[in-house]
Structure formats: structure tokens, C-alpha cells
Backbone as numpy.savetxt, mean C-alpha at the origin, in Angstrom:
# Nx Ny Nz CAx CAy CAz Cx Cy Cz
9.79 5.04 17.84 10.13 3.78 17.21 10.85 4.07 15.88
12.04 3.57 15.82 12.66 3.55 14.54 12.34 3.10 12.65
12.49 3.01 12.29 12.45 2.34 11.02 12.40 0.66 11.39
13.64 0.40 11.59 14.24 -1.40 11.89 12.62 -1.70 12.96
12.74 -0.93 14.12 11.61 -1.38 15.08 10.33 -1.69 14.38
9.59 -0.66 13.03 8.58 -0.76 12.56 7.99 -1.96 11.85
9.59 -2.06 11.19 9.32 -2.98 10.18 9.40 -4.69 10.61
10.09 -4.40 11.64 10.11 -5.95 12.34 8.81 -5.75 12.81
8.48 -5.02 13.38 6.75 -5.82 14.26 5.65 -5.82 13.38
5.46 -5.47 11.78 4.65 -5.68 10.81 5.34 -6.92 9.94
6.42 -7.39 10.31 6.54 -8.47 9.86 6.54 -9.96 10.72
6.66 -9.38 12.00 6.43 -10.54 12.70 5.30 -11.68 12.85
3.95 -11.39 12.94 3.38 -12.34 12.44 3.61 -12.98 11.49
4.58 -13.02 10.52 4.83 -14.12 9.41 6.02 -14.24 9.80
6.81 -13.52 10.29 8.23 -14.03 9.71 9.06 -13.36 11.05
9.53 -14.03 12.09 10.34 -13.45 13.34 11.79 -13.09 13.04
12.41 -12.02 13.06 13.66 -12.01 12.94 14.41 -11.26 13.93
15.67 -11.09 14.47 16.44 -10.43 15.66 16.62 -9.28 14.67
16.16 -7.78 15.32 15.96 -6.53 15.16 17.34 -5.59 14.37
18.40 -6.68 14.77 19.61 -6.71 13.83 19.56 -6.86 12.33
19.32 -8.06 12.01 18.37 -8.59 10.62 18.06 -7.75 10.07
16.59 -6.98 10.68 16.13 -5.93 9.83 17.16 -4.86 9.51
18.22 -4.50 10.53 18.82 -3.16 10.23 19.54 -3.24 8.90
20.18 -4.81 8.80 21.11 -5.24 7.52 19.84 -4.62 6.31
18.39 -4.96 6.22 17.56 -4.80 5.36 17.71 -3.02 4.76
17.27 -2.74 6.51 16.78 -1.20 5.67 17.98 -0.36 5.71
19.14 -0.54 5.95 20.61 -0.08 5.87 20.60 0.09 4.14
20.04 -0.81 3.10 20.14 -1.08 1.53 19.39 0.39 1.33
18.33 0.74 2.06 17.19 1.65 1.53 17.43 2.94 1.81
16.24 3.50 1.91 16.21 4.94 2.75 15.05 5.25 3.15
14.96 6.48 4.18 13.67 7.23 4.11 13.61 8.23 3.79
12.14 8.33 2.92 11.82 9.94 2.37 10.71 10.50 2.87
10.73 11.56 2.95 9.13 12.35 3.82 8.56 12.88 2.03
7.77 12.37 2.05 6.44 13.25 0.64 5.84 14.34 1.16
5.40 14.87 -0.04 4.16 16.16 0.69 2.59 15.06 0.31
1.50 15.83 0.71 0.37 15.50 0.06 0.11 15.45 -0.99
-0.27 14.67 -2.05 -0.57 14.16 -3.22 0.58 14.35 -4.12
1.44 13.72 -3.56 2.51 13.66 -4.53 2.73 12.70 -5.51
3.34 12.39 -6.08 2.89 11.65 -7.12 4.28 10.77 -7.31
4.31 9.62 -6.77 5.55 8.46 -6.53 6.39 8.13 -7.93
5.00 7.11 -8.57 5.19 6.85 -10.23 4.03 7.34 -10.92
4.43 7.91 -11.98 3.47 8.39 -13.03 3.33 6.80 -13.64
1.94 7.02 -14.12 1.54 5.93 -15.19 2.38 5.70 -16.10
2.34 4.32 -16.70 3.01 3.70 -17.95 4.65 4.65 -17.90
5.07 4.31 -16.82 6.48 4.27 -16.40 6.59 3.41 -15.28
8.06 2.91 -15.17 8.55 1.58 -14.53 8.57 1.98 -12.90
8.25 0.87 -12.08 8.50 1.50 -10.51 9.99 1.19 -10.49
10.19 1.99 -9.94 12.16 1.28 -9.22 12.21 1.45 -7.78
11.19 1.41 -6.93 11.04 1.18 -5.62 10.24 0.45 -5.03
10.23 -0.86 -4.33 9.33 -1.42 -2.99 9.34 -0.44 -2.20
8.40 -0.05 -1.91 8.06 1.08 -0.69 7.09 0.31 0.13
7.27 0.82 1.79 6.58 0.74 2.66 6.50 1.74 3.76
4.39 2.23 4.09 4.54 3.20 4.28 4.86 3.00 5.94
5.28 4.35 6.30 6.03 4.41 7.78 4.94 5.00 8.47
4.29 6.11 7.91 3.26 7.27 8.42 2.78 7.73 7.14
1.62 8.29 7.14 0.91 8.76 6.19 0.27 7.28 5.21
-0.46 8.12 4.39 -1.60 7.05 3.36 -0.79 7.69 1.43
-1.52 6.39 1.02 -1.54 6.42 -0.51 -2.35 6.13 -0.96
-2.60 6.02 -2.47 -3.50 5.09 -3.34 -3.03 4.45 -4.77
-3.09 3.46 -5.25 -2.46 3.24 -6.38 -4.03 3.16 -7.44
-3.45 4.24 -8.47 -4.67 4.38 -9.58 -4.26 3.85 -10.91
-5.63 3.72 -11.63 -5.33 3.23 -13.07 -6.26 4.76 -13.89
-5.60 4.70 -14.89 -6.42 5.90 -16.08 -7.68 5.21 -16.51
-8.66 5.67 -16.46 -9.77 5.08 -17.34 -11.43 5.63 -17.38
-11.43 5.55 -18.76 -12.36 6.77 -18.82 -12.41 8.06 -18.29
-11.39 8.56 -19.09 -10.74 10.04 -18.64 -10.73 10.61 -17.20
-10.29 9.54 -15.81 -10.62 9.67 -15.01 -9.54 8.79 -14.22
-9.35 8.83 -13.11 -8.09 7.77 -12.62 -9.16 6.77 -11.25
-9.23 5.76 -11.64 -9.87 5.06 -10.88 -9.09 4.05 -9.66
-9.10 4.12 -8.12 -8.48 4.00 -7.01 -8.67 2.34 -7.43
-7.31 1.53 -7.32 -7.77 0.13 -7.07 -6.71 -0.08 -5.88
-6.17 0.44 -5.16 -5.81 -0.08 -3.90 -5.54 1.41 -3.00
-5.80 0.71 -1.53 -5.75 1.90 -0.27 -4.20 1.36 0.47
-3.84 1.93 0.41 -2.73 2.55 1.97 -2.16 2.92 2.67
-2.06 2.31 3.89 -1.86 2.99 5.32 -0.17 2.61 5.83
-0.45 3.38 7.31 0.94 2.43 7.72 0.89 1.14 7.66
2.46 0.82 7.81 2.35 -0.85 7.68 2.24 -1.65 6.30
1.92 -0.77 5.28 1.60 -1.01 3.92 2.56 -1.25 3.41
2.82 -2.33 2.09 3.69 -2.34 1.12 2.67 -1.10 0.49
3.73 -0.36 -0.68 3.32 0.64 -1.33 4.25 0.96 -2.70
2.89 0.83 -4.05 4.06 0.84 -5.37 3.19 0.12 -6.26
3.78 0.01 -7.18 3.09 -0.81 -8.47 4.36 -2.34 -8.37
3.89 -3.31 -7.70 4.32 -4.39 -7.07 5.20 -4.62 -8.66
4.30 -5.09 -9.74 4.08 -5.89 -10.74 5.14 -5.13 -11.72
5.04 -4.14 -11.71 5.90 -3.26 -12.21 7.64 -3.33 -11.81
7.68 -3.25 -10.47 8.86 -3.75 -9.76 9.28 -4.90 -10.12
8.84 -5.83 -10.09 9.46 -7.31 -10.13 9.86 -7.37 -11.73
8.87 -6.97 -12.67 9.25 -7.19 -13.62 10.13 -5.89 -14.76
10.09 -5.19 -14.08 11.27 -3.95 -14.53 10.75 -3.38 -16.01
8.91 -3.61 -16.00 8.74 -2.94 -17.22 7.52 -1.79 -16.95
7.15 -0.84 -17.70 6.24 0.10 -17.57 4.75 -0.45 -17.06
3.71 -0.11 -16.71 2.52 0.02 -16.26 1.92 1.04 -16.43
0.65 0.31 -16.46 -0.75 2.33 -16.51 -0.76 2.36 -14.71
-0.24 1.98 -14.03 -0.49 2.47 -12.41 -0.04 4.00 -11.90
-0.87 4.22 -11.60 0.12 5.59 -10.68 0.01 5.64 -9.36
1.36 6.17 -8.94 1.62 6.01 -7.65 1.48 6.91 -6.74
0.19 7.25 -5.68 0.71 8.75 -5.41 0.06 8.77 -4.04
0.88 9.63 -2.61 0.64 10.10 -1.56 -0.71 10.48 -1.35
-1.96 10.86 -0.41 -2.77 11.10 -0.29 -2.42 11.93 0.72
-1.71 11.65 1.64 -1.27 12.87 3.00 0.45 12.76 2.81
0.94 14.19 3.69 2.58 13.80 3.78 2.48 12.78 4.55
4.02 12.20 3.61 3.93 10.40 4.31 4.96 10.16 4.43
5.89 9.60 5.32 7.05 8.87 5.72 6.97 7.70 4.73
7.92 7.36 4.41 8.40 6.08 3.45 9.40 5.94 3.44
9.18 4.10 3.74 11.28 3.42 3.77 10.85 2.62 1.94
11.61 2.93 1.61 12.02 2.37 0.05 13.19 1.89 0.01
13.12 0.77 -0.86 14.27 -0.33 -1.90 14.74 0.00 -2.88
15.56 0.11 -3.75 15.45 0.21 -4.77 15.43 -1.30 -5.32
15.10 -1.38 -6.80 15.29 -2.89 -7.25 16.71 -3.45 -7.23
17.69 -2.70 -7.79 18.86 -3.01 -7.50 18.99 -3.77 -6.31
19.27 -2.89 -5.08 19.44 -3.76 -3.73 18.36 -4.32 -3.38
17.48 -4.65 -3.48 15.97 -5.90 -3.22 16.76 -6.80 -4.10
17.28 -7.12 -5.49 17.48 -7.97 -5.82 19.05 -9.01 -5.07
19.64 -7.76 -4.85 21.16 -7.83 -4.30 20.65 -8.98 -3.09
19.68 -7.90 -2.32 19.65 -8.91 -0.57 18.86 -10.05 -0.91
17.99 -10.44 -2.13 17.46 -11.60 -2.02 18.45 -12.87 -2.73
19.44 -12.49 -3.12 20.71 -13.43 -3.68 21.74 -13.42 -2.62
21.93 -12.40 -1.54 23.33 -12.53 -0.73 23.09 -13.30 0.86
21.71 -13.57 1.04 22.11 -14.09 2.60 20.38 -14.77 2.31
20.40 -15.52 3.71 19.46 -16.86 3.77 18.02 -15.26 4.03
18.30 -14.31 5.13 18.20 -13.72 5.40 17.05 -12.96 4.47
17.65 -12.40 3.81 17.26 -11.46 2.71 16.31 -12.60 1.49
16.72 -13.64 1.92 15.84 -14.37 0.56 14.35 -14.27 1.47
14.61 -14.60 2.38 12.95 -14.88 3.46 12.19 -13.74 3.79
13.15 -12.40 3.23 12.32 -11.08 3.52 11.39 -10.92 1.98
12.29 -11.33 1.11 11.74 -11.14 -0.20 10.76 -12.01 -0.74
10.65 -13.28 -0.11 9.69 -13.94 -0.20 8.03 -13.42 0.18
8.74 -13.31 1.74 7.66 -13.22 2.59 6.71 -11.84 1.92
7.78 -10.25 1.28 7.10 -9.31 1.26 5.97 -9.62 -0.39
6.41 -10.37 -1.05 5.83 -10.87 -2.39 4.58 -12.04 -2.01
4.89 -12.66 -0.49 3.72 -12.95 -0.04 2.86 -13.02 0.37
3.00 -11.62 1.11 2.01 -10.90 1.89 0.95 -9.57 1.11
2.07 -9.34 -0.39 1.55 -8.53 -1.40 0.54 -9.11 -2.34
0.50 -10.88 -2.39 -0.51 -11.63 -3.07 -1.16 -11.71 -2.54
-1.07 -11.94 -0.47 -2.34 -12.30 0.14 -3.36 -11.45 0.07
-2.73 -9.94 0.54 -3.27 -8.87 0.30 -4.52 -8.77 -0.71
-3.76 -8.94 -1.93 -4.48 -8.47 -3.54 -5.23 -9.64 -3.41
-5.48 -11.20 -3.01 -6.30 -12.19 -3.50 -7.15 -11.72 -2.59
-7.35 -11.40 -0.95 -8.04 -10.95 -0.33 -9.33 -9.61 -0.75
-8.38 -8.78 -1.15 -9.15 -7.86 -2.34 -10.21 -8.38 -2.78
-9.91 -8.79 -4.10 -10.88 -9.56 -5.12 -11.50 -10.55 -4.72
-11.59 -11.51 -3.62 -12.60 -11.94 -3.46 -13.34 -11.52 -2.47
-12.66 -10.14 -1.63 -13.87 -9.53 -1.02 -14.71 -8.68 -2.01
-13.99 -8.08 -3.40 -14.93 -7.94 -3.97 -16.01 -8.58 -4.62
-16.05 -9.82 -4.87 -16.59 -10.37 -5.27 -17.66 -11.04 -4.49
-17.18 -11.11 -2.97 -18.55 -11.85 -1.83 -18.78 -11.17 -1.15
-18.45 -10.27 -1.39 -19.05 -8.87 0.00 -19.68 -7.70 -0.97
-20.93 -7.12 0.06 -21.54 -6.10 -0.55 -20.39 -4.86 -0.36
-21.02 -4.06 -1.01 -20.18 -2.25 -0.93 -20.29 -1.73 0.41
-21.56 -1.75 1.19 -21.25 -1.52 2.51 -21.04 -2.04 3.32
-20.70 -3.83 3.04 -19.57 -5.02 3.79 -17.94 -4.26 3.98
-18.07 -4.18 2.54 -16.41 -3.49 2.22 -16.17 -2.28 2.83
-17.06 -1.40 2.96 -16.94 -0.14 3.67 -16.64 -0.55 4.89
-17.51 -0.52 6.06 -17.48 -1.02 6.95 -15.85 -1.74 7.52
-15.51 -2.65 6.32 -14.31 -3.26 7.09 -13.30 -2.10 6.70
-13.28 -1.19 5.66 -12.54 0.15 5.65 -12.63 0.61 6.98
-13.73 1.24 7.29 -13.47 1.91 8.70 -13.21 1.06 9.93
-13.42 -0.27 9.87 -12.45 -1.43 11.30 -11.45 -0.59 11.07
-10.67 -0.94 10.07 -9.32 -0.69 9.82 -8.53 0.77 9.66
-9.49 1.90 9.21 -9.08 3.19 9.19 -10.13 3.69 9.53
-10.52 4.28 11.22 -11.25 4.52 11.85 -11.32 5.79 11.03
-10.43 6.52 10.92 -9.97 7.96 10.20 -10.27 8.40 8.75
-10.72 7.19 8.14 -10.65 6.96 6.72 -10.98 8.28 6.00
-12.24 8.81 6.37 -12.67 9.72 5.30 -11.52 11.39 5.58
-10.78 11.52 6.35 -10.63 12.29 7.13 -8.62 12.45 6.24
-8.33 11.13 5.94 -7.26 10.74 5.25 -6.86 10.53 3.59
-8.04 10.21 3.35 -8.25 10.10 2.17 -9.61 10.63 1.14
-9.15 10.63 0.20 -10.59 11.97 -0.62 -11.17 10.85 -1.12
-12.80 11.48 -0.43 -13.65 10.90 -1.14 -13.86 9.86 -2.30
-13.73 10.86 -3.45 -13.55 10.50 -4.77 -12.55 9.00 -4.79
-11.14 8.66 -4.08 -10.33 7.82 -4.10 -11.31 6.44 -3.49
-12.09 6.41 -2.18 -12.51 6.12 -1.57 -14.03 5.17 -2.25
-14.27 5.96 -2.84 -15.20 5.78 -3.67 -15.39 4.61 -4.84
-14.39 4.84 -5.80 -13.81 4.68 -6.52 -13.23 3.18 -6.08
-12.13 3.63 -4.87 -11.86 1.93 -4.98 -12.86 1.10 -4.60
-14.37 1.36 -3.87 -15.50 0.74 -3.64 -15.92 0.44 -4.86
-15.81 0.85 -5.24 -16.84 0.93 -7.06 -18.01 1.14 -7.18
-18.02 2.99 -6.82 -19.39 3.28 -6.10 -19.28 4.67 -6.71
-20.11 5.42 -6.81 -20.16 6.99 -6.81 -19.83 7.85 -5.63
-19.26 9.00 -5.56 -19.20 9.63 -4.54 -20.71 9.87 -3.80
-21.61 10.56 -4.45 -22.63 10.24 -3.58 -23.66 9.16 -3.10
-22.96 7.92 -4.22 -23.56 6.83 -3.25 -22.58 6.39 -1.47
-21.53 6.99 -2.00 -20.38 6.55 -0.76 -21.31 7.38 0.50
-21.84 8.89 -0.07 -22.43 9.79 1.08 -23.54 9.43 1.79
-24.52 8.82 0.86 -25.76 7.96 1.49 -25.34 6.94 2.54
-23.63 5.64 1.97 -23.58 4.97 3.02 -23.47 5.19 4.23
-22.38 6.73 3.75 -21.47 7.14 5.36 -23.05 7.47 5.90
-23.78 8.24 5.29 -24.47 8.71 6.46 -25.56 8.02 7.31
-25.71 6.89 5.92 -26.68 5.47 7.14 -26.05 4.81 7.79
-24.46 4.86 7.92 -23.51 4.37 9.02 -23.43 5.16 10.16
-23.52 6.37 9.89 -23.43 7.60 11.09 -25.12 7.11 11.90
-26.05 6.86 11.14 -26.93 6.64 11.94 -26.92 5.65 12.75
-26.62 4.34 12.35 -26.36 3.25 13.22 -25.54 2.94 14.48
-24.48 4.16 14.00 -23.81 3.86 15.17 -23.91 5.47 16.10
């Protein structure tokens, strides 16, 4: 499956477009292969890419308490980047960085801004990807907020059967808002249950 193929069938539940469409999209971009833990954007510097991942995982961290604490996971299918940073073309404490080698189609802001001013087209991609990046993040926070730590776990592994296997611990952890060895107690009263 191509790039154009990928990205149309992770966007199709919101938004249907002829497989053409997309090519006009990611024709603006490119793809890059990362190594493992590479490091996209350093903190308190500007993103200049919408990225989405193709293959491989990330995590976006913040500095704090001499320590970088995970506040978002992802996978394929993922937007990937310091969103907030992008749109508004100024620095952030986020950092951006690979967890495995990872395939990635990237924007730059330049052309994201270009295709959301030149066709009906490009305005409904840019919408849609700024709306699926809020649903995302509001989804977040109020699962943090009404779900226990091993609610939230749990729907980690629905979703990344592979999880621990992809991503380190410590990241994992962290974006739970948990200790690594409280994460070990869960996994392993999950290993029992099932």
C-alpha cells in the first residue's frame, strides 16, 4: 500500500475523497524513514512539520522535573508533532521523538498552509486533520480524568496489542501517570487475567 492508499483509508471515516485527491496532498510532502529514538523536534524550538506516522511509533514529551514526562503515544495512522507549535509558528517545551525506526509522510507549514488556501480540497483536509487532532487530545483528558490507570491501560493494549514490546516502559508509564513499577504490578495482574 502506498502513501496516497494509507492516508485515504485513515481518513475515510471522516472525510471520503477519490485516491487522486490525496495524491495532489502528499505530492506537497515527503517521506522519511527515522532510526529509533530519534529525536524529530527538540524542546522549546518551533515544529515546521505535520507529520503522520506510516510505520513505526513515537511519543511527544514535556521536560519536568529533570525528567521528560510522555503526554502523548503514537502509532500508525497517527498525526505526529507538536500540533500547537505548528499552527502557531512559535517555540514549545515539546519534544518530538521516534520510539522505533518509523516511516513518516510530513508537511511542511509552508505547503499545509499553501493547500489549505488553493483548492476546496485542501481546505477539508486541513480542517478535518486539526479535527481529528482536538478529538484525539479532548478524548485524552477526559479519559484521564474518568477512567482509572488500569481502564487506560487496558484500552492501550485494545489498541497496541504490542505496546510494551514498542515502546519503553518508562514512556508508557509516564504517559499513564504511574511509576514504572507500578505499570509492572499492572502488566502482571493483566497477564494473570488473561
Amino acid at each position: 500500500m502506498n502513501v496516497n492508499e494509507i492516508i485515504k483509508q485513515n481518513f475515510d471515516p471522516y472525510f471520503e475523497a477519490p485516491l487522486e485527491a490525496w495524491k495532489s496532498f502528499t505530492d506537497l510532502g515527503e517521506v522519511i524513514s527515522t532510526a529509533k529514538n530519534q529525536i524529530l523536534k527538540i524542546n522549546n524550538t518551533t515544529e515546521k512539520y505535520l507529520s503522520f506516522i506510516l510505520k513505526g511509533s513515537g511519543g511527544i514529551l514535556i521536560w519536568k522535573d529533570n525528567n521528560f514526562v510522555c503526554i502523548d503515544l503514537c502509532y500508525e495512522g497517527d498525526f505526529f508533532g507538536d500540533y500547537m507549535s505548528f499552527l502557531i509558528q512559535q517555540p514549545s517545551p515539546l519534544e518530538v521523538v521516534t520510539f522505533e525506526s518509523s516511516e513518516i509522510f510530513r508537511i511542511s507549514h509552508s505547503e499545509f498552509i499553501k493547500l489549505s488556501f488553493n483548492t476546496e480540497f485542501g481546505d477539508k483536509i486541513c480542517r478535518f486533520a486539526a479535527e481529528g487532532l482536538l478529538i484525539h487530545k479532548q478524548d485524552q483528558q477526559i479519559n484521564l480524568l474518568i477512567k482509572s490507570v488500569v481502564q487506560r491501560y487496558e484500552e492501550l493494549l485494545k489498541k497496541q496489542p504490542n505496546i510494551s514490546l514498542r515502546t519503553p516502559q518508562k514512556h508508557i508509564a509516564s504517559y499513564l501517570g504511574i511509576t514504572p513499577q507500578s505499570l509492572s504490578r499492572i502488566r502482571s495482574r493483566n497477564m494473570k487475567k488473561h
